[in-house]
N, CA and C atoms as an extended XYZ file, in Angstrom:
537
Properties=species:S:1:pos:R:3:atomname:S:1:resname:S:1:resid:I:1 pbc="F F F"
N       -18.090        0.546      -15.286 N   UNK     1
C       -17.231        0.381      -14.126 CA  UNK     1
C       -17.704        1.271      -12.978 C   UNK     1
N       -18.368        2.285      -13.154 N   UNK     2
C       -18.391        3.697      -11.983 CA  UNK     2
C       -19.753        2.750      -11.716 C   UNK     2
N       -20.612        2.315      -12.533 N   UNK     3
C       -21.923        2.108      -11.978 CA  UNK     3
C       -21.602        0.751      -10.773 C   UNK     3
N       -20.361        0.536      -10.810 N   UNK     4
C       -20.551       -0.804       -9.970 CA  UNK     4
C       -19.640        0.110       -8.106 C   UNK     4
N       -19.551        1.392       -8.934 N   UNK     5
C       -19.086        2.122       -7.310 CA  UNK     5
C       -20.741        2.585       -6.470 C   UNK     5
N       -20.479        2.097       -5.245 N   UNK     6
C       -21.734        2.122       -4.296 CA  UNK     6
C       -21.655        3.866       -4.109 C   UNK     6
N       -20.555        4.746       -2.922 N   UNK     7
C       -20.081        6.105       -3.505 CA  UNK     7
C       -18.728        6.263       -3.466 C   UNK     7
N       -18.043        7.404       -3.228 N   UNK     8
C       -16.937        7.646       -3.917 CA  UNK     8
C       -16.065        7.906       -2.442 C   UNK     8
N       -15.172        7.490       -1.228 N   UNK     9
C       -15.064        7.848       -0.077 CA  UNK     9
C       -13.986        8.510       -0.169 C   UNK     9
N       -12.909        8.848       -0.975 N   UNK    10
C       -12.148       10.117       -1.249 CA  UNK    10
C       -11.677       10.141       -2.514 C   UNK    10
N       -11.968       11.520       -2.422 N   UNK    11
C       -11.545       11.953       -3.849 CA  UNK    11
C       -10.053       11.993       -4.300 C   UNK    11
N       -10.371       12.356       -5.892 N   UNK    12
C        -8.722       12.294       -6.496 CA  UNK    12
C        -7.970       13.785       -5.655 C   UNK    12
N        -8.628       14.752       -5.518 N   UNK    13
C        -8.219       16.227       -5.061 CA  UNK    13
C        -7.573       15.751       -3.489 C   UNK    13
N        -8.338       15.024       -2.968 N   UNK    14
C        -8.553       14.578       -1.409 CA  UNK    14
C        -6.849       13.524       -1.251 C   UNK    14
N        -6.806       13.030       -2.576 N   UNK    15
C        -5.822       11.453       -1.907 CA  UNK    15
C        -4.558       12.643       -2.847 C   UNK    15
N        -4.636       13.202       -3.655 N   UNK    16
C        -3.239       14.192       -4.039 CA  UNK    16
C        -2.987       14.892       -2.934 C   UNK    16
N        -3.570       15.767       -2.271 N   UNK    17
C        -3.588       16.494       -1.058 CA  UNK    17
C        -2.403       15.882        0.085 C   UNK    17
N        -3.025       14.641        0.254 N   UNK    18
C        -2.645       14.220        1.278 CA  UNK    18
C        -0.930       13.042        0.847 C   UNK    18
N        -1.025       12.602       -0.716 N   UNK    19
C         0.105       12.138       -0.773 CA  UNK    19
C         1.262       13.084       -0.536 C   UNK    19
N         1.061       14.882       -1.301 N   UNK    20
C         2.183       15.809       -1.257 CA  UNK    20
C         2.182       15.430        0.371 C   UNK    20
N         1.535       16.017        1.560 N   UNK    21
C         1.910       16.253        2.540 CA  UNK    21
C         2.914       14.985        3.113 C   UNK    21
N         2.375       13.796        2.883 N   UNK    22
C         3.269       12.925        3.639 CA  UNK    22
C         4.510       12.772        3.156 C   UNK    22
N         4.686       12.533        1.318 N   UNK    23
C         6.283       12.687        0.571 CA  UNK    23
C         6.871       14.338        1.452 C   UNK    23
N         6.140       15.085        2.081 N   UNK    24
C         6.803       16.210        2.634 CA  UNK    24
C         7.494       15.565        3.699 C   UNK    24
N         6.869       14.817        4.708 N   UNK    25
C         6.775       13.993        5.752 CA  UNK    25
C         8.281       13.563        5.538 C   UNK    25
N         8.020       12.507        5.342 N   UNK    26
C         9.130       11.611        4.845 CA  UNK    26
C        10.489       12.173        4.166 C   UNK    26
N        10.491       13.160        3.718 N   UNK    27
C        11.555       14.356        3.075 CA  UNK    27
C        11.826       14.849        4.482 C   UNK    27
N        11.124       14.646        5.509 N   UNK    28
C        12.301       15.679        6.689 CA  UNK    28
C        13.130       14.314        7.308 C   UNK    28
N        11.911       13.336        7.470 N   UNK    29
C        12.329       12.127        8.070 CA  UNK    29
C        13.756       11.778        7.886 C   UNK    29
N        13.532       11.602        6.761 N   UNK    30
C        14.801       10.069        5.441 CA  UNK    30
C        15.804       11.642        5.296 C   UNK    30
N        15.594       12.711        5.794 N   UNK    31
C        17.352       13.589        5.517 CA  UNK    31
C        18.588       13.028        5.831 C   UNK    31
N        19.477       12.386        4.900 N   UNK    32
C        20.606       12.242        5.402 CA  UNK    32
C        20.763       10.102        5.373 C   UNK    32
N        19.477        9.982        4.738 N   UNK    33
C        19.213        8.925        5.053 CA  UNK    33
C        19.314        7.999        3.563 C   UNK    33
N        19.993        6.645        3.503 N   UNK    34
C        19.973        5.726        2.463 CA  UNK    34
C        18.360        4.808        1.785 C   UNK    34
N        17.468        6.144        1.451 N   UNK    35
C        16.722        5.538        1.500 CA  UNK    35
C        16.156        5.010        0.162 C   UNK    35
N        15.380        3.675        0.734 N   UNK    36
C        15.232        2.638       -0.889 CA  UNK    36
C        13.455        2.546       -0.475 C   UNK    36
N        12.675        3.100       -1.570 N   UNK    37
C        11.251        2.677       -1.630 CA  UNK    37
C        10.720        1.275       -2.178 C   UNK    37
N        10.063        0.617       -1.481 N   UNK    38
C         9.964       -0.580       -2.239 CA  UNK    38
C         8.119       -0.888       -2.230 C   UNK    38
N         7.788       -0.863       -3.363 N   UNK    39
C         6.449       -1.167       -3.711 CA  UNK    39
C         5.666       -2.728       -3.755 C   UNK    39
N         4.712       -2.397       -2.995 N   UNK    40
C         4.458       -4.041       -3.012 CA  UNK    40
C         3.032       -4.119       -4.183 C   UNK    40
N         3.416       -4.520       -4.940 N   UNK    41
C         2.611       -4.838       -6.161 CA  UNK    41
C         1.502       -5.362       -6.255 C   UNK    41
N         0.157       -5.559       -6.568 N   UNK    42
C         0.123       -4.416       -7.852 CA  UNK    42
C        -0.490       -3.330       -7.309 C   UNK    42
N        -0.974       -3.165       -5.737 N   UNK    43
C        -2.001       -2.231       -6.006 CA  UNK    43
C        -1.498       -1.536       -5.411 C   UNK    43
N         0.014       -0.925       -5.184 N   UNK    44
C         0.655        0.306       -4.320 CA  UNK    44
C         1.349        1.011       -5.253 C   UNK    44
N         1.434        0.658       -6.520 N   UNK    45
C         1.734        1.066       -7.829 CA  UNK    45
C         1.992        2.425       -7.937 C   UNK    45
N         0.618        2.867       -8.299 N   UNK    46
C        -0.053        4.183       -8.286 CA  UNK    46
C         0.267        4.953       -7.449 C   UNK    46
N        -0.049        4.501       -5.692 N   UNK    47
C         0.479        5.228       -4.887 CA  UNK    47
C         1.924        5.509       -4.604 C   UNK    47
N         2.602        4.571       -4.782 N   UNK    48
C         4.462        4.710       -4.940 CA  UNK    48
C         4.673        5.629       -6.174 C   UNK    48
N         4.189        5.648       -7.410 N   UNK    49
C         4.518        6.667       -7.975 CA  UNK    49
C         4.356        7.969       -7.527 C   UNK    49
N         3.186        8.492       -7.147 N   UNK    50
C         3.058       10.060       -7.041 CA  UNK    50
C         3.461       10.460       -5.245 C   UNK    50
N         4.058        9.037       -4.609 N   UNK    51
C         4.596        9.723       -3.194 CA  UNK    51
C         5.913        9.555       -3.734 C   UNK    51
N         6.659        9.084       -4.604 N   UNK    52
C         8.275        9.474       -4.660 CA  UNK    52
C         8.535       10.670       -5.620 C   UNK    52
N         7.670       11.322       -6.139 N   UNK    53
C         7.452       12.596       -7.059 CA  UNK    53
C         7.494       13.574       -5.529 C   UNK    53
N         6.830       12.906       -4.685 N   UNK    54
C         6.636       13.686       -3.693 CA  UNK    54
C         7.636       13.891       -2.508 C   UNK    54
N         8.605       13.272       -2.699 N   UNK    55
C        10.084       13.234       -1.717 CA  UNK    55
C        10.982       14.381       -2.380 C   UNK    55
N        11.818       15.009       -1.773 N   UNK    56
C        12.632       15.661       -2.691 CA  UNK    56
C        14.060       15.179       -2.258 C   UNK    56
N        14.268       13.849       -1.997 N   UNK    57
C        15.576       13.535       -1.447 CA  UNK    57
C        15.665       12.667       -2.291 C   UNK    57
N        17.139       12.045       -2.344 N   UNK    58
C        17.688       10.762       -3.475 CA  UNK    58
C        16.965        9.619       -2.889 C   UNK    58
N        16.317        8.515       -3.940 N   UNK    59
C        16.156        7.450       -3.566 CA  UNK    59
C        16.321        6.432       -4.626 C   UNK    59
N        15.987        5.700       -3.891 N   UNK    60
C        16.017        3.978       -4.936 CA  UNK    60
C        14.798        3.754       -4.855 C   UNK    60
N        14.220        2.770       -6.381 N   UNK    61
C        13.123        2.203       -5.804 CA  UNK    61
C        13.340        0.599       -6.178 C   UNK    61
N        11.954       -0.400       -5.476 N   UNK    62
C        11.981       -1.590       -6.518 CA  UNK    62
C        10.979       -2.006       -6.311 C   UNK    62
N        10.555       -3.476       -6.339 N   UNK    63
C         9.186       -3.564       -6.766 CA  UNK    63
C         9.329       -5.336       -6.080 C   UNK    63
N         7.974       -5.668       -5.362 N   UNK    64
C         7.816       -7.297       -4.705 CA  UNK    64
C         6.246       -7.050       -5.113 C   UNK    64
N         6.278       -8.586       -5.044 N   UNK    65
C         4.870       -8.688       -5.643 CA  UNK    65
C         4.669      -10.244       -5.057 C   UNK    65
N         3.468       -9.895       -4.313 N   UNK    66
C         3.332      -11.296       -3.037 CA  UNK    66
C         1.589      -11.329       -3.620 C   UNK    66
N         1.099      -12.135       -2.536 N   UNK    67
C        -0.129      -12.965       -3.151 CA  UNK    67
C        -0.936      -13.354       -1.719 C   UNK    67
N        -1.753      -12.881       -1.174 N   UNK    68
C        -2.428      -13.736       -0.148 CA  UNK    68
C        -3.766      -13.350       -0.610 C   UNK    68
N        -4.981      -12.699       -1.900 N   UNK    69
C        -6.360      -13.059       -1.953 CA  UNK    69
C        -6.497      -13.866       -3.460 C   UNK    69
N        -5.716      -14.065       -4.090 N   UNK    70
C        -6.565      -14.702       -4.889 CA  UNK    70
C        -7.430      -13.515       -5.590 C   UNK    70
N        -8.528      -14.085       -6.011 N   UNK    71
C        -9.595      -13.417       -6.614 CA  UNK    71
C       -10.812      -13.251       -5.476 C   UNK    71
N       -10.101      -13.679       -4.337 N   UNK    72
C       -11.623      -13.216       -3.107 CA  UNK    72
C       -11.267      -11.705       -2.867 C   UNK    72
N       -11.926      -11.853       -1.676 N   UNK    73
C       -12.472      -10.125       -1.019 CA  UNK    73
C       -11.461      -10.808        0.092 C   UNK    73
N       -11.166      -11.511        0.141 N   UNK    74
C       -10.807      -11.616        1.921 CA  UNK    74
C        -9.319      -12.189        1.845 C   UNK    74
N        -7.918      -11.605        2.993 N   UNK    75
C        -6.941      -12.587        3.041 CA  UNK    75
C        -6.887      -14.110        3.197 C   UNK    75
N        -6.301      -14.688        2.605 N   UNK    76
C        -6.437      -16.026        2.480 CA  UNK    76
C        -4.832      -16.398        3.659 C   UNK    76
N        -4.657      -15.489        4.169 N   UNK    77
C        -3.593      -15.710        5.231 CA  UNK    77
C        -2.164      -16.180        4.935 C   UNK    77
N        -2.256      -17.141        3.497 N   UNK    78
C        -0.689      -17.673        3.066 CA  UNK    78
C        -0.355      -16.932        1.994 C   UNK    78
N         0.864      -16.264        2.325 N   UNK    79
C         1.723      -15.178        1.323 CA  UNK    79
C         2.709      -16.184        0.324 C   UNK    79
N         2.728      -15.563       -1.080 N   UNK    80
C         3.394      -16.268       -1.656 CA  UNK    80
C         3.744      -15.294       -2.290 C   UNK    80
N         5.461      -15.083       -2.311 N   UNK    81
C         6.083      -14.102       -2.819 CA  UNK    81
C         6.217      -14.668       -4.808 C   UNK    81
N         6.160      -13.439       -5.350 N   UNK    82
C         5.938      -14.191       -6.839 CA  UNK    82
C         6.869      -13.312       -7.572 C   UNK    82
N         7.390      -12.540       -6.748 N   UNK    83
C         8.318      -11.289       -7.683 CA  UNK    83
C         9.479      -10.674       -6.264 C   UNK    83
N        10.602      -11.234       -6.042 N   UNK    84
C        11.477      -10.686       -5.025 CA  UNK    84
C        12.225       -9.398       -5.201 C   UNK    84
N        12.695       -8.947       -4.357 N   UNK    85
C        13.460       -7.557       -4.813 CA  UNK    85
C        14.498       -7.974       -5.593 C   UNK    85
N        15.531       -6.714       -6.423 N   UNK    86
C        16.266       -7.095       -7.076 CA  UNK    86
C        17.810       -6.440       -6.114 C   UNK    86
N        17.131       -5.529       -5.751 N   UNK    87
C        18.865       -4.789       -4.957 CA  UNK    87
C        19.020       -5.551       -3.896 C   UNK    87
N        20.556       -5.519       -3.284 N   UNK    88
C        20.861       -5.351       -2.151 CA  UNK    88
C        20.533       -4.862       -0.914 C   UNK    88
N        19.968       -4.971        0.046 N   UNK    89
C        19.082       -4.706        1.337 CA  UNK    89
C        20.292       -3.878        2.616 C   UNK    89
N        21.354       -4.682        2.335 N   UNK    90
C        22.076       -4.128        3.219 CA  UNK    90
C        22.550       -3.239        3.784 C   UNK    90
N        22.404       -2.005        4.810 N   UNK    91
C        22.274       -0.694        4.832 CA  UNK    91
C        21.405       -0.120        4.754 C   UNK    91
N        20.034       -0.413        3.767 N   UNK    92
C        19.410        0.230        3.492 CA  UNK    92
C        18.182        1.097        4.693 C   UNK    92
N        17.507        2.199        4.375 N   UNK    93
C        16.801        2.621        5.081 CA  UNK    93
C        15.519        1.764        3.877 C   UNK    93
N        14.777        1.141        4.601 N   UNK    94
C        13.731        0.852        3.645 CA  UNK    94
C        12.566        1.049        4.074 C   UNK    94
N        11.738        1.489        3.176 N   UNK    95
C        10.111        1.843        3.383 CA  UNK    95
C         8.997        1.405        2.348 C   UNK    95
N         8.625        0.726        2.998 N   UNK    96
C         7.773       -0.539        2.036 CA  UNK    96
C         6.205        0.544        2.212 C   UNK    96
N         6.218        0.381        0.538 N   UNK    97
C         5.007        1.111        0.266 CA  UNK    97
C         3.748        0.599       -0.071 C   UNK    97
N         2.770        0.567        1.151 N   UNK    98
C         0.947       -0.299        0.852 CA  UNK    98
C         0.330        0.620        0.227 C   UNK    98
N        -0.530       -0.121       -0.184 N   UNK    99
C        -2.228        0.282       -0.621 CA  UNK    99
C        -2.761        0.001        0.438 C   UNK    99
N        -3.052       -0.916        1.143 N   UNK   100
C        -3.777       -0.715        2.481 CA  UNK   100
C        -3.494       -1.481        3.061 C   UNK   100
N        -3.579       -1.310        4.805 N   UNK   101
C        -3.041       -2.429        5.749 CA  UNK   101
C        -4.555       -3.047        5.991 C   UNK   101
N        -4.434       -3.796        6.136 N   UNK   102
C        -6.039       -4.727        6.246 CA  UNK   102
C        -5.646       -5.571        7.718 C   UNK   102
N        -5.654       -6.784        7.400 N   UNK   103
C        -5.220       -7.572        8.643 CA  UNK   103
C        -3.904       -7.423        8.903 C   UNK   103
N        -3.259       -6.898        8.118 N   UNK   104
C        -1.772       -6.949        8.466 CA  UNK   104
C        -0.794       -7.985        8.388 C   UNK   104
N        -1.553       -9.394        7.962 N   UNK   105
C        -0.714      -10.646        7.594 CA  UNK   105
C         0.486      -10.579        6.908 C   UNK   105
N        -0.032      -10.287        5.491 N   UNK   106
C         1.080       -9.919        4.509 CA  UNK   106
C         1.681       -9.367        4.658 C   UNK   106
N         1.680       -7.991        5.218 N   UNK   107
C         2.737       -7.047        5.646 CA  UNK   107
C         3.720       -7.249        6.772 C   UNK   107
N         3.203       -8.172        7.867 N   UNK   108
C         4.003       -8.541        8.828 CA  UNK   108
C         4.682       -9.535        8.231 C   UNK   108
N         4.487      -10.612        7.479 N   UNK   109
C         5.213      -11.515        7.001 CA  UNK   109
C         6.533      -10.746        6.246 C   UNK   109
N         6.161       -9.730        5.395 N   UNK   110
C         7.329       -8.984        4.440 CA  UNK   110
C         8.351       -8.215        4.979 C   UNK   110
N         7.579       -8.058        6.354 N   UNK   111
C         8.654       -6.709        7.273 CA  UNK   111
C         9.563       -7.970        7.836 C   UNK   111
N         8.769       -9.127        8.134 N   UNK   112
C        10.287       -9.639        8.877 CA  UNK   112
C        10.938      -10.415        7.998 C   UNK   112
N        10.531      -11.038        6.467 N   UNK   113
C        11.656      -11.490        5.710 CA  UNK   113
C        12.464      -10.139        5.482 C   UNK   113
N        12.028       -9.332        5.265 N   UNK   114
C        13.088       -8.169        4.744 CA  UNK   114
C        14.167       -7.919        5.864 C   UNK   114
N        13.820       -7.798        7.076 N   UNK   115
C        14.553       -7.430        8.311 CA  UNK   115
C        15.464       -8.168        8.104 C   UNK   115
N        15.680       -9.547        7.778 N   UNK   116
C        16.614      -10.702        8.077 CA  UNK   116
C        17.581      -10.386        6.736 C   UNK   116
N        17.630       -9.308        6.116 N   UNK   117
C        18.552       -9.248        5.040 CA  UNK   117
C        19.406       -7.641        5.348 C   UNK   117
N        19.572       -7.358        6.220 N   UNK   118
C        20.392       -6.276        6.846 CA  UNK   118
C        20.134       -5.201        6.633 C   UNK   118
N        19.165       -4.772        6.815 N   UNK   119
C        18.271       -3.293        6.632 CA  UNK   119
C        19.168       -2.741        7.820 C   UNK   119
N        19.412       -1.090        7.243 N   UNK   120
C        19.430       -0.452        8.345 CA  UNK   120
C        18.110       -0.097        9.158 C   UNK   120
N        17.031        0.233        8.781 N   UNK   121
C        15.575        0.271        9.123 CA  UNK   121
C        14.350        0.281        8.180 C   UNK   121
N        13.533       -0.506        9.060 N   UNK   122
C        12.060       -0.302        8.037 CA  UNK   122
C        11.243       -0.118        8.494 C   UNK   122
N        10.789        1.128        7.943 N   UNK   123
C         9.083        1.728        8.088 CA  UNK   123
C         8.115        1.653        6.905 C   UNK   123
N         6.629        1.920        7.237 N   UNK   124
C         6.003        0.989        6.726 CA  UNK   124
C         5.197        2.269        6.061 C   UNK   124
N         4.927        2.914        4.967 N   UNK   125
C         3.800        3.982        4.179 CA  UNK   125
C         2.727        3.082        3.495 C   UNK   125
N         1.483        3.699        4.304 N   UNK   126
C         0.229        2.799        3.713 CA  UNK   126
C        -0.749        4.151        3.462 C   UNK   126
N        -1.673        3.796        2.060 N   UNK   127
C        -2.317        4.981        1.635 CA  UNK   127
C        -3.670        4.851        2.338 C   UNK   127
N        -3.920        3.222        2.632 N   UNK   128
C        -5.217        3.413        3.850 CA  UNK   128
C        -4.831        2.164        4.578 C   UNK   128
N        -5.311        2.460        5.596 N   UNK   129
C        -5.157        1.959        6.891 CA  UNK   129
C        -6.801        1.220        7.429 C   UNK   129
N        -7.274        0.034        7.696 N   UNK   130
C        -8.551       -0.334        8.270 CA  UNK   130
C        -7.637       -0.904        9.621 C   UNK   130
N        -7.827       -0.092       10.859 N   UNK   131
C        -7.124       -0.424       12.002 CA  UNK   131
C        -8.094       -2.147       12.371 C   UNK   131
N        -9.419       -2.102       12.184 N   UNK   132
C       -10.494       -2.612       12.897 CA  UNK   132
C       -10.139       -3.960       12.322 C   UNK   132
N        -9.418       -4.114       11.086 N   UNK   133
C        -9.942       -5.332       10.594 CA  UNK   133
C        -8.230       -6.080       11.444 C   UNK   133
N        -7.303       -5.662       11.665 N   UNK   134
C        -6.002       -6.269       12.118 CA  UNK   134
C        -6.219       -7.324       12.902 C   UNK   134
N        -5.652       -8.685       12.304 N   UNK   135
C        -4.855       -9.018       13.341 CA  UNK   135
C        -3.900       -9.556       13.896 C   UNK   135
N        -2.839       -9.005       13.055 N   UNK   136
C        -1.490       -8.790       13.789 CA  UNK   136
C        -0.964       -8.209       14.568 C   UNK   136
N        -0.228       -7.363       15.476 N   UNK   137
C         0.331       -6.443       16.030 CA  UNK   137
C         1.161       -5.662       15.030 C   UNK   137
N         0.771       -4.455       14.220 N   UNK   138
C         1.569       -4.040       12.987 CA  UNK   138
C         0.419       -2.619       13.135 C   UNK   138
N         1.392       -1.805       12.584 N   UNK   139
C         1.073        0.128       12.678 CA  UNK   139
C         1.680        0.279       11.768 C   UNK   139
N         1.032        1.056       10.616 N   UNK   140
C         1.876        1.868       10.200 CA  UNK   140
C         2.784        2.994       10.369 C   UNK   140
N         4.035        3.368        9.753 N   UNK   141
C         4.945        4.851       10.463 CA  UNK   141
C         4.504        5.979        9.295 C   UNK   141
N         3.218        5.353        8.254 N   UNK   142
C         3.579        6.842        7.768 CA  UNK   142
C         1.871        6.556        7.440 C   UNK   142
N         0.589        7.054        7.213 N   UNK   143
C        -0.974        6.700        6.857 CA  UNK   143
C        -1.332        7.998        5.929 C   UNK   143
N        -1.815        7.751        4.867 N   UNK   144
C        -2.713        8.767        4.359 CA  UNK   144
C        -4.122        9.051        5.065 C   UNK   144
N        -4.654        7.771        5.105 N   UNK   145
C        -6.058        7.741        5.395 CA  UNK   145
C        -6.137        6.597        6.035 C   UNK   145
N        -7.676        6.686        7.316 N   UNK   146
C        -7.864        5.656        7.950 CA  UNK   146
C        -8.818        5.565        7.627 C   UNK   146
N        -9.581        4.053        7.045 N   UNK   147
C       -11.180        3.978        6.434 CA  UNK   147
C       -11.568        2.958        7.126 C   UNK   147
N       -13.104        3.030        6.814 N   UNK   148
C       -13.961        1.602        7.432 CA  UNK   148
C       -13.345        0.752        6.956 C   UNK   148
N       -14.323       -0.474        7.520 N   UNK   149
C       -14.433       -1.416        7.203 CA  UNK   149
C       -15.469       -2.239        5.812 C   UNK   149
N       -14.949       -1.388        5.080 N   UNK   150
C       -15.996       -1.504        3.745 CA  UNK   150
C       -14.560       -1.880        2.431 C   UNK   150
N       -15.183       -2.474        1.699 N   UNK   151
C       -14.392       -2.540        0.489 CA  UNK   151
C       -14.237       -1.921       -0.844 C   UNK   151
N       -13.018       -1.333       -0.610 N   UNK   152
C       -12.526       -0.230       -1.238 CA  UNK   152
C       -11.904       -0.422       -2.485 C   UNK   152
N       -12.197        0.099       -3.744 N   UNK   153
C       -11.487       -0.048       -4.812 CA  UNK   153
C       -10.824        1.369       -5.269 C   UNK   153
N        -9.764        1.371       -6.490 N   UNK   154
C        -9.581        2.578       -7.269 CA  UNK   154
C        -8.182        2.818       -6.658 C   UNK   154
N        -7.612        3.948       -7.590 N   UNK   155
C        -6.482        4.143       -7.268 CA  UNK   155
C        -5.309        3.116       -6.924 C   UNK   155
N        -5.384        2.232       -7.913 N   UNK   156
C        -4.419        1.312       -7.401 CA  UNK   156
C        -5.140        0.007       -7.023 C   UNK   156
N        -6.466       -0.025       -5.906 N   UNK   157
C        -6.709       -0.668       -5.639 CA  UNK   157
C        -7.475       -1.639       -6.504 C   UNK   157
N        -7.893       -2.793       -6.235 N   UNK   158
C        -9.073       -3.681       -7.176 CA  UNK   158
C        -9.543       -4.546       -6.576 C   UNK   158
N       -10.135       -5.130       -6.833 N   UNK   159
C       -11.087       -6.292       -6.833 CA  UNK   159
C       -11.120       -7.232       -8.058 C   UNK   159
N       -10.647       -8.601       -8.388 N   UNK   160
C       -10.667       -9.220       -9.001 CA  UNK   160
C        -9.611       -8.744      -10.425 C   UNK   160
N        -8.737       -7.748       -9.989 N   UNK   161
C        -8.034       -7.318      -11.547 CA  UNK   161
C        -8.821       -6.126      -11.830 C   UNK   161
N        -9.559       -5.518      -11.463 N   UNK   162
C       -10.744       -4.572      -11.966 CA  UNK   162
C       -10.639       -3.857      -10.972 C   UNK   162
N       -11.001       -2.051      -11.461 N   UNK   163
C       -11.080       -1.186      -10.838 CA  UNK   163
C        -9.695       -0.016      -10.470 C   UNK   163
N        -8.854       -0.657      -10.956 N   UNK   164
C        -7.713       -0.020      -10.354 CA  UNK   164
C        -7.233        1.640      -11.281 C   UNK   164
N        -7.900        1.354      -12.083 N   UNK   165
C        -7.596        2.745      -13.091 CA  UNK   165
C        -8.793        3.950      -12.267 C   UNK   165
N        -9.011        3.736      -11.849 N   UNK   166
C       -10.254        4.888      -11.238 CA  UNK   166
C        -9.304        5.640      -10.522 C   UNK   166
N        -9.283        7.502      -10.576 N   UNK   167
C        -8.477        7.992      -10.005 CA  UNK   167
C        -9.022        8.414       -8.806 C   UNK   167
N       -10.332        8.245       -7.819 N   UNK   168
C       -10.235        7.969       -6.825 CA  UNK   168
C       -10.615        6.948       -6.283 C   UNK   168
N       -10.813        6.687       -4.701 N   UNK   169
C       -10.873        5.371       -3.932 CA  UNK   169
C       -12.598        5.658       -3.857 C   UNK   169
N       -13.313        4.356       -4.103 N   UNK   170
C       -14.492        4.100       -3.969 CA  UNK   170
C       -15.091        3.031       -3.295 C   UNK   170
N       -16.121        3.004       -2.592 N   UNK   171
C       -16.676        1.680       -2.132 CA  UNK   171
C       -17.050        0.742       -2.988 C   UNK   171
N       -16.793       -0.327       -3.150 N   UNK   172
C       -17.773       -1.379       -3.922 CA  UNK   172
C       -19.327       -1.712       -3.494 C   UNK   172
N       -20.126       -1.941       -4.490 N   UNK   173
C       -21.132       -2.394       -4.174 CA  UNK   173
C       -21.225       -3.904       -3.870 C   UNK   173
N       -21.674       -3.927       -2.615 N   UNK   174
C       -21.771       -5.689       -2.417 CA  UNK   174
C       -22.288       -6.415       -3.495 C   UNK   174
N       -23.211       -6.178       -4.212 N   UNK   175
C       -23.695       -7.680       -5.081 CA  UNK   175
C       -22.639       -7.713       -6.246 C   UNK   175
N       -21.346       -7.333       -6.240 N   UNK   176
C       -20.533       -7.127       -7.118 CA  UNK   176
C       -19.301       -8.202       -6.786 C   UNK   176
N       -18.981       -7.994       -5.408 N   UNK   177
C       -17.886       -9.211       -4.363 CA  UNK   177
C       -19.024      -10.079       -3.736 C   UNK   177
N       -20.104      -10.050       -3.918 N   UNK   178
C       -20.708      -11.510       -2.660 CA  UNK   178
C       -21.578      -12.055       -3.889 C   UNK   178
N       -21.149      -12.099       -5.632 N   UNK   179
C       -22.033      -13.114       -6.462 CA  UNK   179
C       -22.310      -14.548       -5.910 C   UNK   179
């Protein structure tokens, strides 16, 4: 599996670092606040676990699980929700937790079905951010990291079902996604 990483663009020391600081983040933010974490599956997993270790305020969590690549490298643009939330939305402060904003399709599609179910507010925590590749009008309110435009596995992330146990984020080697 490591031999198919091209190199390694942050480390496990590097992406812990930076999850404590932002669950710090978000702990001054969400004070006082009804807040519900919601993970978008599968590859924010990892990262939703060790940033709500990293809050020290009450929360909820739950779990959606949508679909726009398939087994490609690339968004295929149509979201297909395959796993909906289970709580109540209403009131809630909600903060939908990425693995990475890429074009931003999927994520803009999820922020505004969710909106239409009576959120008190939603902000958006993504562990990487590729500003370059967007194109939606969509920012994240909370970023670990901003990376190229290269394809990134580990930590959550994958490629084809594969890769996601690696505890840090790595580049793929092209002859691995362009067979």
């Amino acid at each position: 599996m490591c031999d198919d990483i091209e190199r390694v663009l942050l480390s496990e020391e590097e992406i812990a670092a930076k999850v404590k600081e932002l669950g710090a983040q978000i702990t001054r933010d969400y004070q006082g606040k009804n807040l519900m974490m919601v993970s978008v599956l599968k590859g924010s997993v990892v990262f939703m676990a060790d940033l709500m270790r990293a809050i020290d305020l009450p929360c909820r969590i739950d779990f959606m699980c949508v679909s726009s690549y398939g087994s490609g490298s690339s968004s295929s643009g149509v979201v297909k929700i395959i796993k909906d939330l289970d709580i109540d939305l209403h009131n809630v402060d909600l903060l939908i937790v990425e693995d990475i904003l890429d074009s931003g399709k999927t994520l803009h599609y999820i922020t505004k079905l969710l909106a239409e179910r009576g959120t008190a507010s939603i902000r958006i925590a993504t562990l990487l951010d590729k500003p370059e590749r967007r194109v939606v009008p969509l920012s994240p309110d909370y970023c670990c990291f901003s990376v190229p435009d290269e394809f990134v596995v580990g930590y959550g992330l994958d490629y084809d079902e594969q890769y996601r146990n690696l505890p840090y984020i790595g580049v793929l080697k092209r002859s691995v996604y362009e067979k």
